[in-house]
mmCIF file of C-alpha atoms and ligand atoms in Angstrom:
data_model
loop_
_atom_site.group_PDB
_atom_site.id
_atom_site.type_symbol
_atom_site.label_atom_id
_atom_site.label_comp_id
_atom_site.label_asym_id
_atom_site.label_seq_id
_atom_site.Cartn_x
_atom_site.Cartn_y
_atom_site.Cartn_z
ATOM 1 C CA UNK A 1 -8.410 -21.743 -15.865
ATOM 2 C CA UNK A 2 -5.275 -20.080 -17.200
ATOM 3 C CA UNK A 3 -1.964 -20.963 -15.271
ATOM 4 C CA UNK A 4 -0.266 -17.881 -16.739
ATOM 5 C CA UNK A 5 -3.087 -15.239 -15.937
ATOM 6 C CA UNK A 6 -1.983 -12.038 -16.829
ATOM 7 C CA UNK A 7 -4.807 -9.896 -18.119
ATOM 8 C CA UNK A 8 -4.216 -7.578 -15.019
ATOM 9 C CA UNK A 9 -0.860 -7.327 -13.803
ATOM 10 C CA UNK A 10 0.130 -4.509 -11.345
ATOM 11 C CA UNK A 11 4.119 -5.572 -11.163
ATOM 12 C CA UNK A 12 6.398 -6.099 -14.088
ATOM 13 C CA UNK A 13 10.671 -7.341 -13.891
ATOM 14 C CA UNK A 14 11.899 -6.373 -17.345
ATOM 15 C CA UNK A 15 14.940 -6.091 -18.401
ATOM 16 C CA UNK A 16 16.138 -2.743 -17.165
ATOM 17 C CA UNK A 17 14.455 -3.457 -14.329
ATOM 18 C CA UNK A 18 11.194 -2.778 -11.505
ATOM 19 C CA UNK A 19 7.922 -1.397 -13.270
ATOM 20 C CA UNK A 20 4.580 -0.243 -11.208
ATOM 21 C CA UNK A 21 1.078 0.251 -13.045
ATOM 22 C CA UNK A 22 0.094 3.562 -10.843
ATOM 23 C CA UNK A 23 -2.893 2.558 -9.346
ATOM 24 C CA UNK A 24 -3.644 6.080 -7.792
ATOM 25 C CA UNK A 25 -4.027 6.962 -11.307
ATOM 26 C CA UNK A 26 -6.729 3.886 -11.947
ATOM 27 C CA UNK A 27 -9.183 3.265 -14.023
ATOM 28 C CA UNK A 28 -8.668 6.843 -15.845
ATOM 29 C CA UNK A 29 -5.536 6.144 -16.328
ATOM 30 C CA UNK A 30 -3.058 3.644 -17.148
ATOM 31 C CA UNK A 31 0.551 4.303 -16.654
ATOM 32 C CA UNK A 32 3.934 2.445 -15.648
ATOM 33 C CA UNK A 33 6.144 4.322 -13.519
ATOM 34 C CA UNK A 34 10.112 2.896 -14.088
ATOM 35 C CA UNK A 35 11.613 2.739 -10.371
ATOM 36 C CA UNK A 36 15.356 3.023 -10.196
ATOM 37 C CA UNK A 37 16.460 3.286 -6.176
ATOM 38 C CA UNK A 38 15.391 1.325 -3.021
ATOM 39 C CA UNK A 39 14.410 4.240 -1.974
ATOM 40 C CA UNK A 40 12.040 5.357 -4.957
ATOM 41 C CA UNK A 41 10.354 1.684 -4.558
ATOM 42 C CA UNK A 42 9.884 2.143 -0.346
ATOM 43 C CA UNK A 43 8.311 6.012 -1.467
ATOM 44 C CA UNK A 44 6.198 3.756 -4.155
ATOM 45 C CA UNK A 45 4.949 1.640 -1.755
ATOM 46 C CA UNK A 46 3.984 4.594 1.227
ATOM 47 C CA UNK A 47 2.565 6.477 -1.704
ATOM 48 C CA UNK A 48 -0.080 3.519 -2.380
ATOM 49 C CA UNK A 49 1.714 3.383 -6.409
ATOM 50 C CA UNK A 50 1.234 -0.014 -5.121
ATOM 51 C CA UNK A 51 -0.652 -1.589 -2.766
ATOM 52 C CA UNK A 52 -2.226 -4.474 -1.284
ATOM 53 C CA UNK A 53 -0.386 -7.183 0.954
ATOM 54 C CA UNK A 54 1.589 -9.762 -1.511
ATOM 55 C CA UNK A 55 1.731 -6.970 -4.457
ATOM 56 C CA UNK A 56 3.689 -5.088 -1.192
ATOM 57 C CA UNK A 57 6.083 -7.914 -0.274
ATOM 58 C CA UNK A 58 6.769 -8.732 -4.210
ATOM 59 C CA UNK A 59 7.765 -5.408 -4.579
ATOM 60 C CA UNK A 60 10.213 -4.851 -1.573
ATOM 61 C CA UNK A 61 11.828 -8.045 -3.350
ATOM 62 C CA UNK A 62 12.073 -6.250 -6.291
ATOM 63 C CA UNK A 63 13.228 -2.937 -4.365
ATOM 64 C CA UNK A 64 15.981 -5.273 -3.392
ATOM 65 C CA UNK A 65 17.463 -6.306 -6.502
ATOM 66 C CA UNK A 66 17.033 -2.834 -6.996
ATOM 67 C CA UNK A 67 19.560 -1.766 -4.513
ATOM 68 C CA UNK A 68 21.814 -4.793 -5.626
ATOM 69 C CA UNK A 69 21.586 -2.777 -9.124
ATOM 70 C CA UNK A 70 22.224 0.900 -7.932
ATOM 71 C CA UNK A 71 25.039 -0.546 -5.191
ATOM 72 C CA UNK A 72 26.944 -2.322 -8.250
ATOM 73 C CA UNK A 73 30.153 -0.364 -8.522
ATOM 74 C CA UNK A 74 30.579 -0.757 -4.807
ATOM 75 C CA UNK A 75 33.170 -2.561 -3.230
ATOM 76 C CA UNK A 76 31.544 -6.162 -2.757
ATOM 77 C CA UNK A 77 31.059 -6.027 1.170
ATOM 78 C CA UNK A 78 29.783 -2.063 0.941
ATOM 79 C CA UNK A 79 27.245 -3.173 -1.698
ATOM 80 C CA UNK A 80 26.167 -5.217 0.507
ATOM 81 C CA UNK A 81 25.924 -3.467 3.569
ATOM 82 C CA UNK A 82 24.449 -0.810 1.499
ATOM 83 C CA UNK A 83 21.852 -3.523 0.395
ATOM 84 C CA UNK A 84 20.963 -4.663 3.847
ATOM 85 C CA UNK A 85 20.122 -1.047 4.982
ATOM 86 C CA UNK A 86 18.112 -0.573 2.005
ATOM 87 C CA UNK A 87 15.949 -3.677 3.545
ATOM 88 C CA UNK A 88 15.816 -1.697 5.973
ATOM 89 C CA UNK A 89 14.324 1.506 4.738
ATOM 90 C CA UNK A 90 12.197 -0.631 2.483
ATOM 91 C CA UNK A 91 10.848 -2.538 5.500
ATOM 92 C CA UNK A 92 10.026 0.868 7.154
ATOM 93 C CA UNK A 93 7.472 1.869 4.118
ATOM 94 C CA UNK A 94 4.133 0.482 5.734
ATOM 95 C CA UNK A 95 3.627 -1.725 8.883
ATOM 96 C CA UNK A 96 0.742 -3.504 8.626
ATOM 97 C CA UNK A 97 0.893 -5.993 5.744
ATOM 98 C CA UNK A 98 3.079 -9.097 6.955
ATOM 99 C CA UNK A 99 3.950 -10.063 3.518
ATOM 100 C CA UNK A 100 6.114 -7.145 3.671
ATOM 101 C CA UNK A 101 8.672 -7.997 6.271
ATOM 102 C CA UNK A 102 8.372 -11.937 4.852
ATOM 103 C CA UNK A 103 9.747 -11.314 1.623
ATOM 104 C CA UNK A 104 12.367 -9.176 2.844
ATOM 105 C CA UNK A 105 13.382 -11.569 5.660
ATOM 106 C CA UNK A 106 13.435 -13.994 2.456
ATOM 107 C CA UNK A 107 15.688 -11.584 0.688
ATOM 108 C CA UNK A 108 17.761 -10.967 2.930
ATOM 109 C CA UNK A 109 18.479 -14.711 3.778
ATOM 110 C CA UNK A 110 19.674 -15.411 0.166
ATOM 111 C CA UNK A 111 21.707 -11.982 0.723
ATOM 112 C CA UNK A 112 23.427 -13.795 3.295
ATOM 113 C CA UNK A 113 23.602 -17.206 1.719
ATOM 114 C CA UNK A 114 25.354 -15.714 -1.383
ATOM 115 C CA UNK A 115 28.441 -15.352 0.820
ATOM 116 C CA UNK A 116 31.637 -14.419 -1.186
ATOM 117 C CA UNK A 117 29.689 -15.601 -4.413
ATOM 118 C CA UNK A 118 29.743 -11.552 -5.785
ATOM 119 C CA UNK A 119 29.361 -12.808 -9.755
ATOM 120 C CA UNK A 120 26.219 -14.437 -9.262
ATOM 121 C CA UNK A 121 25.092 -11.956 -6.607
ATOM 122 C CA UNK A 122 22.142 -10.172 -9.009
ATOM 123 C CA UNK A 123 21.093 -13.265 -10.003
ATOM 124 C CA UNK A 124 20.924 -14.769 -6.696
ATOM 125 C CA UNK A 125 18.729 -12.391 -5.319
ATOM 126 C CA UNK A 126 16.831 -11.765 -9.002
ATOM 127 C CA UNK A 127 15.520 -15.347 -9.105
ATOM 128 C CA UNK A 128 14.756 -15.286 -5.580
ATOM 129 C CA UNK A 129 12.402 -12.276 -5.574
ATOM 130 C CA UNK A 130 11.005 -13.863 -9.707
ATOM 131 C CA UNK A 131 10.125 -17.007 -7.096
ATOM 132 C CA UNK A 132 8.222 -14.884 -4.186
ATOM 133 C CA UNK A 133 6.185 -13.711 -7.383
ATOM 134 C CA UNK A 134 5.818 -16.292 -8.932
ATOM 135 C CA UNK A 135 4.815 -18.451 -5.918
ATOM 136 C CA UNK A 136 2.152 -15.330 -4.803
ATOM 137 C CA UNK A 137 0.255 -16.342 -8.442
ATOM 138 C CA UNK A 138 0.027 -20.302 -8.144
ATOM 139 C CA UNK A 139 -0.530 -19.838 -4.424
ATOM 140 C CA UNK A 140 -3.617 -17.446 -5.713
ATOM 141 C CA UNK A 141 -4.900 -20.189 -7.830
ATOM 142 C CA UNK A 142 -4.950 -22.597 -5.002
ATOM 143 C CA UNK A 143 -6.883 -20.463 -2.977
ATOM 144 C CA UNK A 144 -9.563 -19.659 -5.882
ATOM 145 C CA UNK A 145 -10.196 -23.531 -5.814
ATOM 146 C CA UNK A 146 -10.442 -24.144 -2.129
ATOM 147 C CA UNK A 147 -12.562 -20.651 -1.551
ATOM 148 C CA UNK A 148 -14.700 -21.619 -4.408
ATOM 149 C CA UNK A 149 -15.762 -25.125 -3.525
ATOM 150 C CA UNK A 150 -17.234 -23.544 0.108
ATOM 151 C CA UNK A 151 -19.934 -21.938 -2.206
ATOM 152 C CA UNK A 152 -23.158 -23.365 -2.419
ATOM 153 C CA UNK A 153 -24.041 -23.619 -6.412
ATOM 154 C CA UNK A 154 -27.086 -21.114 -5.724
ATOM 155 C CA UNK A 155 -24.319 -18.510 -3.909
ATOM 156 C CA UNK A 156 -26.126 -15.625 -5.710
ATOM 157 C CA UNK A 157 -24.149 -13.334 -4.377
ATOM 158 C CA UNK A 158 -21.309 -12.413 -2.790
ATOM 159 C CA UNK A 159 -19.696 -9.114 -0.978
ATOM 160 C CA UNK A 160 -15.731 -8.022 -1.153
ATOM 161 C CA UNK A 161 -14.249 -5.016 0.330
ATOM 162 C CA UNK A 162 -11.055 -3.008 -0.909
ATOM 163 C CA UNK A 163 -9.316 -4.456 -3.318
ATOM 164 C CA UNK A 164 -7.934 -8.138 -3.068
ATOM 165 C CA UNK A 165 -7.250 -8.846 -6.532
ATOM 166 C CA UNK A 166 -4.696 -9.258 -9.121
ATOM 167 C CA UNK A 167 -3.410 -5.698 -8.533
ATOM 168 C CA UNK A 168 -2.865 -6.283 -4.815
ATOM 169 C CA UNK A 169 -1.187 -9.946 -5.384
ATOM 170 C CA UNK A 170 1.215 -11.407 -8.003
ATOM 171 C CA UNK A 171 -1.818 -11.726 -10.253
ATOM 172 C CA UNK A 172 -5.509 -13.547 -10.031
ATOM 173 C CA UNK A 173 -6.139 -12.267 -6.308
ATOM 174 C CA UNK A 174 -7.113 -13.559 -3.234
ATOM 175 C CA UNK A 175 -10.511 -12.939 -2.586
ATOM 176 C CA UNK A 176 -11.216 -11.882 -6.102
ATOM 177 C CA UNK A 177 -9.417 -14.835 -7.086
ATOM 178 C CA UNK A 178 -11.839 -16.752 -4.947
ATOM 179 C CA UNK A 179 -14.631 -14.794 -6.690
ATOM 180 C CA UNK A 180 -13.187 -14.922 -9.925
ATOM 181 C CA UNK A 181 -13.172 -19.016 -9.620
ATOM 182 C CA UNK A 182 -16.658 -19.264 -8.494
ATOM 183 C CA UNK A 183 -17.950 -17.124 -11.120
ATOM 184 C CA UNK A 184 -16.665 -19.212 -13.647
ATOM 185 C CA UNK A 185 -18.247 -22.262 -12.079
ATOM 186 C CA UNK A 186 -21.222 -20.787 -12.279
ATOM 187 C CA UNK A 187 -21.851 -20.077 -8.320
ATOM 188 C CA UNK A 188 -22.118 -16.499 -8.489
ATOM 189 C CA UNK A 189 -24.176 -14.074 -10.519
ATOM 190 C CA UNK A 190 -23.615 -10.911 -8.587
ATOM 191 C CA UNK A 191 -20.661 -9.135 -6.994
ATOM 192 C CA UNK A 192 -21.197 -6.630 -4.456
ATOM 193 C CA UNK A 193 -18.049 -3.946 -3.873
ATOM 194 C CA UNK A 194 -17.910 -1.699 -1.063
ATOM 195 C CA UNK A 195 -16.113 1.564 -2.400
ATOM 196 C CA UNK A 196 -13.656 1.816 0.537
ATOM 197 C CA UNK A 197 -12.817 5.216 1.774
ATOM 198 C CA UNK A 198 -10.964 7.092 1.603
ATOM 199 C CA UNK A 199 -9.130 5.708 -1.294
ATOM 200 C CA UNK A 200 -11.865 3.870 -3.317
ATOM 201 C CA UNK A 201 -9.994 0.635 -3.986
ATOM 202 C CA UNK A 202 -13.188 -0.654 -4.474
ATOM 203 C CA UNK A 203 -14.619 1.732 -6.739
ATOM 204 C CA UNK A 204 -11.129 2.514 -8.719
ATOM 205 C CA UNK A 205 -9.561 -0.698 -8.729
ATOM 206 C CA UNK A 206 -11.844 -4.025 -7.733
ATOM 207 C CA UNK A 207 -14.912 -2.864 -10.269
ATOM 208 C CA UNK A 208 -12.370 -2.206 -12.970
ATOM 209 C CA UNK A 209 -11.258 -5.411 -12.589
ATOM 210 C CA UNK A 210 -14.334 -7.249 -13.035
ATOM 211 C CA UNK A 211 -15.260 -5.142 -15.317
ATOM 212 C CA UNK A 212 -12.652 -5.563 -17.482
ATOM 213 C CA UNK A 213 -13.552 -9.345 -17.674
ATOM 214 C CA UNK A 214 -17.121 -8.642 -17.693
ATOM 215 C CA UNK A 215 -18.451 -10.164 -14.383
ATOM 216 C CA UNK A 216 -21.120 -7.942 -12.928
ATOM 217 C CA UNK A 217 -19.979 -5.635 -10.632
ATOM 218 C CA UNK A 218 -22.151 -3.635 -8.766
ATOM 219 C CA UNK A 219 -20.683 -0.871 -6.158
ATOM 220 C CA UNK A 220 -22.392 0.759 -2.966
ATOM 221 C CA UNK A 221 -20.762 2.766 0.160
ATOM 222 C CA UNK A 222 -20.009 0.930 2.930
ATOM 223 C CA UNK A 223 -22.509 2.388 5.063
ATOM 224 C CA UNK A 224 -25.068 0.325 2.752
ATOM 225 C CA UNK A 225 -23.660 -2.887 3.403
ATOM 226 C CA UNK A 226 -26.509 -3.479 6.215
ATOM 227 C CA UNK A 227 -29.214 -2.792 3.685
ATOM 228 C CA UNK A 228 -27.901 -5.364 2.016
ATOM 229 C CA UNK A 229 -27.339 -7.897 3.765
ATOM 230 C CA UNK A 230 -30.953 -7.223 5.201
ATOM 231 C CA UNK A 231 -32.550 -7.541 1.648
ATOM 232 C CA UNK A 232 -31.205 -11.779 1.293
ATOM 233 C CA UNK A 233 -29.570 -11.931 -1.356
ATOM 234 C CA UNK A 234 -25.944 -11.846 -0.174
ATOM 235 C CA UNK A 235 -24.354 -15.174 0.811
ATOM 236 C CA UNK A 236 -20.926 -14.826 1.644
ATOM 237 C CA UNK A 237 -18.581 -11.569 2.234
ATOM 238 C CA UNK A 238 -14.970 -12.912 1.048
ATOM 239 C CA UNK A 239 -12.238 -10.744 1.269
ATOM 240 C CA UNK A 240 -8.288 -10.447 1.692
ATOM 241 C CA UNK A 241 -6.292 -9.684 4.666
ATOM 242 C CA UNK A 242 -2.662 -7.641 5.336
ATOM 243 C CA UNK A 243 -1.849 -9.768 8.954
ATOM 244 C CA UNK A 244 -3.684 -12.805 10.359
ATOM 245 C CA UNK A 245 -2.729 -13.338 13.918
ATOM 246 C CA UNK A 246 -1.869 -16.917 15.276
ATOM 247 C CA UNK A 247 -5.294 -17.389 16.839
ATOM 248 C CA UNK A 248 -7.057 -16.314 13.876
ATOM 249 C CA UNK A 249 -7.846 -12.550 14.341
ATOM 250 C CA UNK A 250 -7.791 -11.206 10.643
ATOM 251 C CA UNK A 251 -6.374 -7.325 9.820
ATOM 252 C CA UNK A 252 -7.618 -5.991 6.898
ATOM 253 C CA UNK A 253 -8.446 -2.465 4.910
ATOM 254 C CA UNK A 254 -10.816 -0.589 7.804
ATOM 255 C CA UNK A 255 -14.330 -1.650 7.130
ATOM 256 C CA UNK A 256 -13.634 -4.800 7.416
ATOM 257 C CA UNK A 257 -14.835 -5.569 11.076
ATOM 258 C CA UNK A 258 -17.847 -4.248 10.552
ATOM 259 C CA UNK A 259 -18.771 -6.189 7.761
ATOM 260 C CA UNK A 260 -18.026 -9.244 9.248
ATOM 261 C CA UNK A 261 -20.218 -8.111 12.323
ATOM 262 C CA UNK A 262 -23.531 -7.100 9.925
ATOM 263 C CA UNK A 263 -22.575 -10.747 8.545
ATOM 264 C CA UNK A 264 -23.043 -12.516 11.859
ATOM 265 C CA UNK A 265 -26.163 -10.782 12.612
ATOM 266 C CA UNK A 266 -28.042 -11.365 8.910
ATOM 267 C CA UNK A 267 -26.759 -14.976 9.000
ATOM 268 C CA UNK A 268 -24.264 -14.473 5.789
ATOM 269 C CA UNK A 269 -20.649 -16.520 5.651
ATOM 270 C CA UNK A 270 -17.291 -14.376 6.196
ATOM 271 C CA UNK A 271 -14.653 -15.625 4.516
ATOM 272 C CA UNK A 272 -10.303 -14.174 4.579
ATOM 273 C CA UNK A 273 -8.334 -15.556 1.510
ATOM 274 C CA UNK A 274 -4.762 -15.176 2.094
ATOM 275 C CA UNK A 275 -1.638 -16.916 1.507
ATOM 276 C CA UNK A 276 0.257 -18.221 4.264
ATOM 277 C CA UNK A 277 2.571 -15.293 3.661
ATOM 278 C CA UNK A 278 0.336 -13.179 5.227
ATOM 279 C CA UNK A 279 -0.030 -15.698 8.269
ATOM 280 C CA UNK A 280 2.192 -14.437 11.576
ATOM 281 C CA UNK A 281 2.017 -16.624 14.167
ATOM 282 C CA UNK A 282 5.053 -14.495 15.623
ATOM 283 C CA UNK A 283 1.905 -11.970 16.311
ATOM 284 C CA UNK A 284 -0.313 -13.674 19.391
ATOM 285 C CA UNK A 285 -3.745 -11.820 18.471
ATOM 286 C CA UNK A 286 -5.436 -9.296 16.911
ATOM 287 C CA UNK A 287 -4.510 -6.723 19.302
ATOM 288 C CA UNK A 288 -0.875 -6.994 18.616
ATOM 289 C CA UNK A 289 -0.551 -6.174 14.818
ATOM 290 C CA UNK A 290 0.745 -2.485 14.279
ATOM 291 C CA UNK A 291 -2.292 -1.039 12.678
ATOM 292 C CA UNK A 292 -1.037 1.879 10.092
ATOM 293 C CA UNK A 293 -2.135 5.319 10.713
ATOM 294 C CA UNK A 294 -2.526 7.313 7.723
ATOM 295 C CA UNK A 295 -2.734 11.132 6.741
ATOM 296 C CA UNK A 296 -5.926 13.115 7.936
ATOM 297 C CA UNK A 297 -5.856 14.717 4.828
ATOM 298 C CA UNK A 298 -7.287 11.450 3.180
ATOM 299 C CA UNK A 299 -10.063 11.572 5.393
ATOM 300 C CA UNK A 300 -11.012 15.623 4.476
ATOM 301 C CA UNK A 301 -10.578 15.133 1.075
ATOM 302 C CA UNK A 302 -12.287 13.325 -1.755
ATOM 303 C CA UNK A 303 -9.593 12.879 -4.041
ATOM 304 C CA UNK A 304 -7.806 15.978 -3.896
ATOM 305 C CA UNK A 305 -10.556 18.161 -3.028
ATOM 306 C CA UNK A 306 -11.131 19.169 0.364
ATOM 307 C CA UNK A 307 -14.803 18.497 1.638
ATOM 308 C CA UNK A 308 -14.202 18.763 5.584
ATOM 309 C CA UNK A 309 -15.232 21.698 7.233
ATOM 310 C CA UNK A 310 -11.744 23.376 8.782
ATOM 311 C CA UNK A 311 -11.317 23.137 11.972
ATOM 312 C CA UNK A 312 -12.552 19.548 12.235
ATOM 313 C CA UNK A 313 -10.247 16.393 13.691
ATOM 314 C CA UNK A 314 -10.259 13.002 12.014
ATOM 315 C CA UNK A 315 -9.312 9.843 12.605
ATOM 316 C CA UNK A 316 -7.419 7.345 9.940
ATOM 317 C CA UNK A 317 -6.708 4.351 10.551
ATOM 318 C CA UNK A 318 -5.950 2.170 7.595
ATOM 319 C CA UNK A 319 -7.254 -1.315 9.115
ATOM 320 C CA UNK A 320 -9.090 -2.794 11.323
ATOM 321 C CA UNK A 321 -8.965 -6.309 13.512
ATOM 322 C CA UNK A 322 -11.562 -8.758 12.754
ATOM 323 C CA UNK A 323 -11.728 -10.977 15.860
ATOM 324 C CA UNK A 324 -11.178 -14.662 14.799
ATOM 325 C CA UNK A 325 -14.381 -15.838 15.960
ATOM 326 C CA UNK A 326 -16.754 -13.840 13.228
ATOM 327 C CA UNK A 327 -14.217 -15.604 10.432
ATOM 328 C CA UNK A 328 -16.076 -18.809 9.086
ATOM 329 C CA UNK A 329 -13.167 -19.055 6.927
ATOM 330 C CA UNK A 330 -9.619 -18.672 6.645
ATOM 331 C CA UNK A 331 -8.444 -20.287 2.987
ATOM 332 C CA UNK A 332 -4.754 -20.655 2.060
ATOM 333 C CA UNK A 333 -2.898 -22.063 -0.313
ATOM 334 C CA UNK A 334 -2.883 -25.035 1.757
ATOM 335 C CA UNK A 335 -6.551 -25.514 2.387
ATOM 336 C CA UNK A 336 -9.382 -24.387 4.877
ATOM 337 C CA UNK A 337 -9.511 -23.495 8.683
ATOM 338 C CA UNK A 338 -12.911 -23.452 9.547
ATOM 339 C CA UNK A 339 -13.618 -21.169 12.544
ATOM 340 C CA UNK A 340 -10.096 -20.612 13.198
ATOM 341 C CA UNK A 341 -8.390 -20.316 16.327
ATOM 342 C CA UNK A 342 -4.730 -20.714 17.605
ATOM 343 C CA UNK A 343 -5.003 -24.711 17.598
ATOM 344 C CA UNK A 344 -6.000 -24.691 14.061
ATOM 345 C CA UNK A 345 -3.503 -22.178 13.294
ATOM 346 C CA UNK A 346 -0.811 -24.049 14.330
ATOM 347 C CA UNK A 347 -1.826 -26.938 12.316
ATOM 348 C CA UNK A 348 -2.643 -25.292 8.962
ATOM 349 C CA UNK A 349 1.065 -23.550 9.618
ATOM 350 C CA UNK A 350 2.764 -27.096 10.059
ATOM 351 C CA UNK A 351 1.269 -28.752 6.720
HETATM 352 O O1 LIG B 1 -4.223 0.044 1.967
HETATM 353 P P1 LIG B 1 -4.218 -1.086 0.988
HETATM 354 O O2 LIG B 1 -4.900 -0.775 -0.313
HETATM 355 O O3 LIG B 1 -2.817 -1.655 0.791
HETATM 356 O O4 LIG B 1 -5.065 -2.217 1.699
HETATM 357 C C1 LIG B 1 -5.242 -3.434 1.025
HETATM 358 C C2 LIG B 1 -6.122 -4.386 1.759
HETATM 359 O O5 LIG B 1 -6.586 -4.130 2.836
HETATM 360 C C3 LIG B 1 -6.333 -5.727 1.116
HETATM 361 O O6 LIG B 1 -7.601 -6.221 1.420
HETATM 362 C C4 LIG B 1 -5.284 -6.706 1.655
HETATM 363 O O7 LIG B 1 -3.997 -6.168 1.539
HETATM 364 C C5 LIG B 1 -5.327 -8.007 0.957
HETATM 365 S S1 LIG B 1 -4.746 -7.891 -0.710
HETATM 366 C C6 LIG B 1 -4.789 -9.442 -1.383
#
């Protein structure tokens, strides 16, 4: 295993500053966009230039330093008032993903522990968000071992959903880093990817990962995920998650429930790999986590083309709650909760 993977990389610090791959434009294209403002990195993240959970919550950091950047020929106490409501806005850019309003809370606490120290100020708040990222990838790693070693050696094959990979996390991925892992060991021959409507993450983004490192990668709609699982050959459905609740109910891209449903009832594993980032045991259950509600335009479209009849209503939500007891797996950094609930939780949290 490589400690420095960086064949895919969705988030770049250089030295004048925050770079995005666009992954609207993926796999046809691939192009950096330069962000400048909080503002233009809170639009970034709405706009899904980025997406996915950590890859969210690295960003904002970013965004951040950012602001610290754009604010510098402030007075020192405007900059940073003007810094702390550009956490704000940034924190206002999607609800869902808890990594988001964990890195800022981070950010903002070494905002506040820099005190009258405005020299080192950039720097402060630079290494801090280079840590959250760096962190996000070795955490990633972690998980790959842990999520691999619950595979049998004959796990044929497995089923992911979205994209939970190295462009929705500091690099590697969570459940692709899971999948990545076991691949390499030899414990999987075949990966199944839904292609996630309405904005294909699994199509665009997870098969161009895998095939860019030439693991098999075979896609279907969602709506064939029953087949499959009928036919035998999938073992385990692994993906990522944006919120996990404290007693274990998992939020991720919508499509998820289901799949962890058809799982029970064909006798396949479900397995969420997520940091502990992503863990909110400030959220009681399932039920509580804001659940984003996106444009209707993304479901009437394909791409930009409109295929709805007018005069049609939609409905667009961008997750869903997988209740905790259909989870036969929740792997962290840390380790493994088996069957998770609010007992376990608590635990894994105080490790
Ligand atoms: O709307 P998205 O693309 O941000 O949704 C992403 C997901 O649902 C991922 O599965 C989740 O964030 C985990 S990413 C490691």
């Amino acid at each position: 295993m490589n400690p420095l993977y960086d064949s895919i990389r969705a988030i770049f610090w250089r030295e004048d500053g925050l770079y995005l791959l666009d992954q609207r434009k993926l796999p046809q294209q691939k192009i950096e966009i330069h962000l400048l403002s909080a503002s233009a990195v809170a639009d970034a993240i709405r706009d899904m230039v980025v997406r996915g959970a950590p890859a969210i919550g690295i960003t904002a950091a970013y965004g951040v330093v950012t602001s610290a950047i754009e604010h510098q020929s402030l007075p020192f106490s405007s900059r940073k008032q003007q810094i702390i409501q550009d956490i704000l806005l940034l924190s206002e850019s999607r609800p869902t993903a808890v990594n988001l309003f964990w890195a800022l809370d981070k950010m903002k606490a070494c905002l506040e522990s820099s005190g009258a120290d405005q020299h080192n100020l950039l720097s402060l708040l630079l290494n801090q968000a280079r840590q959250i990222h760096e962190d996000d990838l070795k955490a990633n790693y972690r998980m790959a071992e842990y999520g691999a070693a619950l595979l049998q050696s004959d796990a044929a094959a497995v089923l992911t959903h979205c994209n939970a990979g190295a462009l929705a996390t500091g690099g590697y991925g969570t459940a692709l880093g899971v999948i990545r892992r076991a691949y390499s060991d030899g414990k999987i021959q075949q990966v199944f990817a839904d292609e996630t409507r309405p904005w294909m993450q699994g199509a665009r983004l997870t098969a161009w990962e895998f095939v860019e490192e030439q693991i098999p990668v075979t896609l279907l709609c969602e709506g064939a995920a029953a087949s499959l699982m009928a036919q035998g050959s999938v073992s385990w459905v692994i993906v990522g998650s944006d919120r996990i609740a404290a007693n274990g109910d998992v939020a991720n891209k919508i499509g998820t429930y289901a799949l962890a449903i058809l799982a029970r009832h064909h006798g396949v594993k479900f397995m969420v790999a997520a940091p502990t980032s992503t863990i909110d045991m400030q959220t009681a259950s399932g039920k509580d986590i804001p659940i984003e509600q996106r444009e209707l335009a993304e479901v009437f479209n394909c791409g930009h083309q409109r295929v709805a009849t007018e005069g049609a209503m939609a409905w667009n939500p961008a997750f869903d709650v997988t209740p905790a007891e259909l989870v036969d797996a929740i792997v962290t950094e840390k380790g493994v909760i088996e069957k998770p609930d609010f007992d376990k939780m608590t635990a894994h949290m105080a490790l």
